[in-house]
């Protein structure tokens, strides 16, 4: 899979691309990430990227010329703009993007992006959540990491991406490892019992209980709403 990223801050991605699963995916050749510096398409001596909004109002708007220059050669890719006005990203969104060979993540900045960019160059707008960040870079980094771990061969044990939270509309159960007792804080007895039937029953109850308490919306929306 190839991911293009259009950003004013390519240096932002140095950290996220260089560690853990994403670094491994790139090293193994499962993932190619190409950073495109929007500033290279900036206008004039100052490489201007933004201007004040028509009709007045606070803040600056990203101009169409630099965006068009960066996006025109990427027309064959699936182009996603990160903005708080986009559809919230979910596991389903990442599953879908991971099936596409060539995607482009566009990081918005300032108060917004000229609507003509969105109307003519963008296939989909996505948000990291209902809060405003300074730009789309964090969302793009999150999407790259979320997608990278879905690519074949990137995560050692494919079961760990199949069984995890959100696939079955339930949160994960609590997990424990050695020691069985730390300063009097004991691991639930059932997990030491060796009785796999009881363990599975306990895990499934904890998943349901947690989801009811923390994310009842998942139970209402999910296919498992009758459980
Ligand atoms: N840019 C600014 N805020 C954002 C958000 N919540 N999601 C995606 N991109 C953003």
mmCIF file of C-alpha atoms and ligand atoms in Angstrom:
data_model
loop_
_atom_site.group_PDB
_atom_site.id
_atom_site.type_symbol
_atom_site.label_atom_id
_atom_site.label_comp_id
_atom_site.label_asym_id
_atom_site.label_seq_id
_atom_site.Cartn_x
_atom_site.Cartn_y
_atom_site.Cartn_z
ATOM 1 C CA UNK A 1 0.000 0.000 0.000
ATOM 2 C CA UNK A 2 1.173 3.501 -0.790
ATOM 3 C CA UNK A 3 0.117 6.477 1.334
ATOM 4 C CA UNK A 4 0.826 9.997 0.091
ATOM 5 C CA UNK A 5 0.671 12.742 2.705
ATOM 6 C CA UNK A 6 0.237 16.382 1.749
ATOM 7 C CA UNK A 7 1.298 18.600 4.634
ATOM 8 C CA UNK A 8 2.873 21.932 5.511
ATOM 9 C CA UNK A 9 4.915 20.071 8.124
ATOM 10 C CA UNK A 10 6.577 16.949 6.662
ATOM 11 C CA UNK A 11 8.973 16.966 9.619
ATOM 12 C CA UNK A 12 6.012 16.247 11.909
ATOM 13 C CA UNK A 13 5.957 12.663 10.559
ATOM 14 C CA UNK A 14 9.591 11.862 11.352
ATOM 15 C CA UNK A 15 8.665 10.429 14.750
ATOM 16 C CA UNK A 16 5.457 8.529 13.909
ATOM 17 C CA UNK A 17 6.927 6.880 10.795
ATOM 18 C CA UNK A 18 10.139 5.846 12.504
ATOM 19 C CA UNK A 19 8.882 3.678 15.359
ATOM 20 C CA UNK A 20 7.125 0.409 16.044
ATOM 21 C CA UNK A 21 4.579 -1.090 13.662
ATOM 22 C CA UNK A 22 4.668 1.688 11.082
ATOM 23 C CA UNK A 23 8.471 1.563 10.835
ATOM 24 C CA UNK A 24 8.325 -2.217 10.503
ATOM 25 C CA UNK A 25 5.655 -2.021 7.773
ATOM 26 C CA UNK A 26 7.794 0.425 5.813
ATOM 27 C CA UNK A 27 10.948 -1.626 6.324
ATOM 28 C CA UNK A 28 9.208 -4.823 5.181
ATOM 29 C CA UNK A 29 7.856 -3.066 2.084
ATOM 30 C CA UNK A 30 4.182 -3.611 3.024
ATOM 31 C CA UNK A 31 3.774 0.168 3.251
ATOM 32 C CA UNK A 32 5.288 3.103 1.359
ATOM 33 C CA UNK A 33 4.701 6.597 2.753
ATOM 34 C CA UNK A 34 5.524 9.565 0.518
ATOM 35 C CA UNK A 35 5.539 12.992 2.175
ATOM 36 C CA UNK A 36 4.657 15.961 -0.058
ATOM 37 C CA UNK A 37 5.672 19.373 1.259
ATOM 38 C CA UNK A 38 2.804 21.743 0.450
ATOM 39 C CA UNK A 39 5.142 24.709 0.912
ATOM 40 C CA UNK A 40 6.895 23.750 -2.352
ATOM 41 C CA UNK A 41 3.705 24.852 -4.116
ATOM 42 C CA UNK A 42 3.339 28.085 -2.089
ATOM 43 C CA UNK A 43 2.816 31.348 -3.947
ATOM 44 C CA UNK A 44 5.433 34.047 -4.407
ATOM 45 C CA UNK A 45 8.628 34.766 -2.568
ATOM 46 C CA UNK A 46 7.076 33.869 0.773
ATOM 47 C CA UNK A 47 5.590 30.617 -0.526
ATOM 48 C CA UNK A 48 2.192 31.745 0.707
ATOM 49 C CA UNK A 49 -0.350 29.007 1.443
ATOM 50 C CA UNK A 50 -3.252 30.868 3.038
ATOM 51 C CA UNK A 51 -5.249 34.068 2.728
ATOM 52 C CA UNK A 52 -8.102 35.834 4.528
ATOM 53 C CA UNK A 53 -11.629 34.552 3.900
ATOM 54 C CA UNK A 54 -13.921 36.179 1.336
ATOM 55 C CA UNK A 55 -16.851 37.760 3.161
ATOM 56 C CA UNK A 56 -14.673 38.580 6.173
ATOM 57 C CA UNK A 57 -14.266 36.833 9.488
ATOM 58 C CA UNK A 58 -11.405 35.627 11.629
ATOM 59 C CA UNK A 59 -8.628 33.257 10.648
ATOM 60 C CA UNK A 60 -7.037 32.250 7.397
ATOM 61 C CA UNK A 61 -8.113 29.872 4.654
ATOM 62 C CA UNK A 62 -5.815 27.545 2.742
ATOM 63 C CA UNK A 63 -5.706 28.666 -0.890
ATOM 64 C CA UNK A 64 -6.638 26.505 -3.856
ATOM 65 C CA UNK A 65 -3.528 27.056 -6.043
ATOM 66 C CA UNK A 66 -0.968 25.243 -3.835
ATOM 67 C CA UNK A 67 -3.478 22.479 -3.011
ATOM 68 C CA UNK A 68 -4.399 22.013 -6.687
ATOM 69 C CA UNK A 69 -0.721 21.815 -7.676
ATOM 70 C CA UNK A 70 -0.078 19.173 -5.004
ATOM 71 C CA UNK A 71 -3.262 17.167 -5.688
ATOM 72 C CA UNK A 72 -3.448 17.217 -9.493
ATOM 73 C CA UNK A 73 -0.724 14.529 -9.922
ATOM 74 C CA UNK A 74 -2.526 12.368 -7.310
ATOM 75 C CA UNK A 75 -5.914 12.203 -9.055
ATOM 76 C CA UNK A 76 -5.629 8.424 -9.412
ATOM 77 C CA UNK A 77 -5.467 7.973 -5.641
ATOM 78 C CA UNK A 78 -8.256 7.959 -3.022
ATOM 79 C CA UNK A 79 -7.946 11.449 -1.537
ATOM 80 C CA UNK A 80 -8.925 12.062 2.094
ATOM 81 C CA UNK A 81 -8.924 15.487 3.757
ATOM 82 C CA UNK A 82 -8.569 15.571 7.538
ATOM 83 C CA UNK A 83 -10.783 18.217 9.087
ATOM 84 C CA UNK A 84 -12.995 18.453 12.199
ATOM 85 C CA UNK A 85 -15.959 18.730 9.781
ATOM 86 C CA UNK A 86 -15.309 15.249 8.380
ATOM 87 C CA UNK A 87 -17.015 11.971 9.243
ATOM 88 C CA UNK A 88 -15.535 10.505 12.449
ATOM 89 C CA UNK A 89 -12.913 7.850 11.676
ATOM 90 C CA UNK A 90 -13.769 4.378 12.957
ATOM 91 C CA UNK A 91 -12.272 0.905 12.666
ATOM 92 C CA UNK A 92 -14.556 0.446 9.681
ATOM 93 C CA UNK A 93 -13.002 3.497 7.991
ATOM 94 C CA UNK A 94 -9.503 2.124 8.542
ATOM 95 C CA UNK A 95 -10.523 -1.349 7.307
ATOM 96 C CA UNK A 96 -11.800 0.252 4.116
ATOM 97 C CA UNK A 97 -8.697 2.386 3.539
ATOM 98 C CA UNK A 98 -6.420 -0.605 4.173
ATOM 99 C CA UNK A 99 -8.026 -2.287 1.118
ATOM 100 C CA UNK A 100 -6.986 0.566 -1.198
ATOM 101 C CA UNK A 101 -3.566 0.429 -2.882
ATOM 102 C CA UNK A 102 -2.985 4.148 -3.266
ATOM 103 C CA UNK A 103 -4.399 6.754 -0.875
ATOM 104 C CA UNK A 104 -3.600 10.415 -0.239
ATOM 105 C CA UNK A 105 -4.034 11.997 3.160
ATOM 106 C CA UNK A 106 -4.360 15.788 3.004
ATOM 107 C CA UNK A 107 -3.671 17.685 6.221
ATOM 108 C CA UNK A 108 -5.755 20.844 6.563
ATOM 109 C CA UNK A 109 -4.534 23.787 8.656
ATOM 110 C CA UNK A 110 -5.746 27.189 9.771
ATOM 111 C CA UNK A 111 -9.500 27.819 9.828
ATOM 112 C CA UNK A 112 -10.150 25.669 6.821
ATOM 113 C CA UNK A 113 -9.517 24.863 3.199
ATOM 114 C CA UNK A 114 -11.076 26.669 0.217
ATOM 115 C CA UNK A 115 -14.273 24.704 -0.507
ATOM 116 C CA UNK A 116 -13.333 24.410 -4.204
ATOM 117 C CA UNK A 117 -10.409 22.172 -3.194
ATOM 118 C CA UNK A 118 -12.854 19.864 -1.417
ATOM 119 C CA UNK A 119 -15.412 19.959 -4.252
ATOM 120 C CA UNK A 120 -12.887 19.170 -6.975
ATOM 121 C CA UNK A 121 -10.026 17.192 -5.472
ATOM 122 C CA UNK A 122 -11.257 15.390 -2.349
ATOM 123 C CA UNK A 123 -13.088 12.050 -2.252
ATOM 124 C CA UNK A 124 -13.783 11.972 1.479
ATOM 125 C CA UNK A 125 -13.425 14.178 4.589
ATOM 126 C CA UNK A 126 -12.486 12.509 7.886
ATOM 127 C CA UNK A 127 -12.175 13.671 11.488
ATOM 128 C CA UNK A 128 -10.203 12.245 14.398
ATOM 129 C CA UNK A 129 -12.947 13.230 16.835
ATOM 130 C CA UNK A 130 -15.180 16.011 18.078
ATOM 131 C CA UNK A 131 -12.437 18.424 19.067
ATOM 132 C CA UNK A 132 -10.346 20.929 17.149
ATOM 133 C CA UNK A 133 -6.642 20.361 16.591
ATOM 134 C CA UNK A 134 -4.246 22.810 14.981
ATOM 135 C CA UNK A 135 -4.191 20.703 11.840
ATOM 136 C CA UNK A 136 -4.781 17.329 10.254
ATOM 137 C CA UNK A 137 -1.282 15.949 10.876
ATOM 138 C CA UNK A 138 -2.189 14.106 14.090
ATOM 139 C CA UNK A 139 -5.212 12.569 12.367
ATOM 140 C CA UNK A 140 -3.091 11.498 9.377
ATOM 141 C CA UNK A 141 -0.494 9.933 11.704
ATOM 142 C CA UNK A 142 -3.268 8.096 13.566
ATOM 143 C CA UNK A 143 -4.734 6.841 10.287
ATOM 144 C CA UNK A 144 -1.325 5.677 9.011
ATOM 145 C CA UNK A 145 -0.722 3.713 12.205
ATOM 146 C CA UNK A 146 -4.237 2.262 12.252
ATOM 147 C CA UNK A 147 -4.010 1.198 8.613
ATOM 148 C CA UNK A 148 -0.415 -0.101 8.798
ATOM 149 C CA UNK A 149 -1.289 -2.701 11.420
ATOM 150 C CA UNK A 150 -4.045 -4.092 9.163
ATOM 151 C CA UNK A 151 -1.726 -4.751 6.209
ATOM 152 C CA UNK A 152 -0.856 -8.400 5.630
ATOM 153 C CA UNK A 153 2.311 -9.436 7.427
ATOM 154 C CA UNK A 154 2.745 -6.254 9.499
ATOM 155 C CA UNK A 155 1.317 -7.450 12.843
ATOM 156 C CA UNK A 156 2.871 -10.770 13.888
ATOM 157 C CA UNK A 157 -0.353 -12.473 14.955
ATOM 158 C CA UNK A 158 -3.330 -11.628 12.680
ATOM 159 C CA UNK A 159 -5.679 -12.906 15.421
ATOM 160 C CA UNK A 160 -4.751 -9.856 17.495
ATOM 161 C CA UNK A 161 -6.188 -7.505 14.850
ATOM 162 C CA UNK A 162 -9.212 -9.728 14.276
ATOM 163 C CA UNK A 163 -10.305 -10.203 17.889
ATOM 164 C CA UNK A 164 -9.756 -6.722 19.239
ATOM 165 C CA UNK A 165 -12.110 -3.957 20.343
ATOM 166 C CA UNK A 166 -14.608 -2.487 17.891
ATOM 167 C CA UNK A 167 -14.626 -5.400 15.428
ATOM 168 C CA UNK A 168 -17.487 -7.019 17.338
ATOM 169 C CA UNK A 169 -18.811 -3.728 18.761
ATOM 170 C CA UNK A 170 -17.503 -4.576 22.229
ATOM 171 C CA UNK A 171 -14.608 -3.130 24.226
ATOM 172 C CA UNK A 172 -11.771 -5.425 25.271
ATOM 173 C CA UNK A 173 -11.849 -7.228 28.614
ATOM 174 C CA UNK A 174 -9.233 -6.381 31.274
ATOM 175 C CA UNK A 175 -6.000 -8.369 30.915
ATOM 176 C CA UNK A 176 -3.376 -9.463 33.454
ATOM 177 C CA UNK A 177 0.087 -11.011 33.447
ATOM 178 C CA UNK A 178 2.652 -12.204 36.019
ATOM 179 C CA UNK A 179 2.921 -11.868 38.957
ATOM 180 C CA UNK A 180 -0.398 -13.393 40.041
ATOM 181 C CA UNK A 181 -0.155 -11.369 43.243
ATOM 182 C CA UNK A 182 1.530 -7.965 43.484
ATOM 183 C CA UNK A 183 1.591 -6.580 47.036
ATOM 184 C CA UNK A 184 -1.774 -8.155 47.747
ATOM 185 C CA UNK A 185 -3.402 -7.130 44.453
ATOM 186 C CA UNK A 186 -4.445 -10.483 43.063
ATOM 187 C CA UNK A 187 -5.381 -11.457 39.533
ATOM 188 C CA UNK A 188 -9.009 -12.708 39.207
ATOM 189 C CA UNK A 189 -8.963 -16.315 40.326
ATOM 190 C CA UNK A 190 -10.785 -17.628 37.252
ATOM 191 C CA UNK A 191 -7.852 -16.711 34.980
ATOM 192 C CA UNK A 192 -5.580 -19.074 36.960
ATOM 193 C CA UNK A 193 -8.119 -21.917 36.961
ATOM 194 C CA UNK A 194 -7.101 -23.488 33.640
ATOM 195 C CA UNK A 195 -10.835 -23.931 32.894
ATOM 196 C CA UNK A 196 -11.078 -22.457 29.370
ATOM 197 C CA UNK A 197 -14.859 -22.519 29.309
ATOM 198 C CA UNK A 198 -15.112 -20.490 32.521
ATOM 199 C CA UNK A 199 -12.349 -18.137 31.338
ATOM 200 C CA UNK A 200 -14.146 -17.403 28.050
ATOM 201 C CA UNK A 201 -17.421 -16.867 29.909
ATOM 202 C CA UNK A 202 -15.697 -14.445 32.331
ATOM 203 C CA UNK A 203 -14.040 -12.544 29.465
ATOM 204 C CA UNK A 204 -17.221 -12.195 27.505
ATOM 205 C CA UNK A 205 -19.085 -10.914 30.597
ATOM 206 C CA UNK A 206 -16.377 -8.328 31.291
ATOM 207 C CA UNK A 207 -16.501 -7.115 27.654
ATOM 208 C CA UNK A 208 -20.253 -6.663 27.836
ATOM 209 C CA UNK A 209 -20.143 -5.007 31.271
ATOM 210 C CA UNK A 210 -17.434 -2.529 30.193
ATOM 211 C CA UNK A 211 -19.180 -1.675 26.985
ATOM 212 C CA UNK A 212 -22.497 -1.088 28.799
ATOM 213 C CA UNK A 213 -20.784 1.207 31.288
ATOM 214 C CA UNK A 214 -18.469 3.138 28.986
ATOM 215 C CA UNK A 215 -19.828 2.920 25.449
ATOM 216 C CA UNK A 216 -23.532 2.018 25.430
ATOM 217 C CA UNK A 217 -23.665 3.662 21.991
ATOM 218 C CA UNK A 218 -21.643 0.732 20.580
ATOM 219 C CA UNK A 219 -24.279 -1.743 21.764
ATOM 220 C CA UNK A 220 -27.090 0.332 20.290
ATOM 221 C CA UNK A 221 -25.341 0.785 16.931
ATOM 222 C CA UNK A 222 -23.751 -2.629 16.667
ATOM 223 C CA UNK A 223 -24.841 -5.836 15.048
ATOM 224 C CA UNK A 224 -24.634 -7.431 18.512
ATOM 225 C CA UNK A 225 -27.259 -5.124 20.006
ATOM 226 C CA UNK A 226 -29.332 -8.089 21.139
ATOM 227 C CA UNK A 227 -26.535 -9.524 23.320
HETATM 228 N N1 LIG B 1 -7.886 19.176 11.994
HETATM 229 C C1 LIG B 1 -8.209 19.921 13.064
HETATM 230 N N2 LIG B 1 -8.951 19.221 13.927
HETATM 231 C C2 LIG B 1 -9.107 17.989 13.384
HETATM 232 C C3 LIG B 1 -9.789 16.816 13.775
HETATM 233 N N3 LIG B 1 -10.477 16.747 14.920
HETATM 234 N N4 LIG B 1 -9.756 15.756 12.961
HETATM 235 C C4 LIG B 1 -9.096 15.809 11.798
HETATM 236 N N5 LIG B 1 -8.426 16.872 11.369
HETATM 237 C C5 LIG B 1 -8.437 17.963 12.151
#
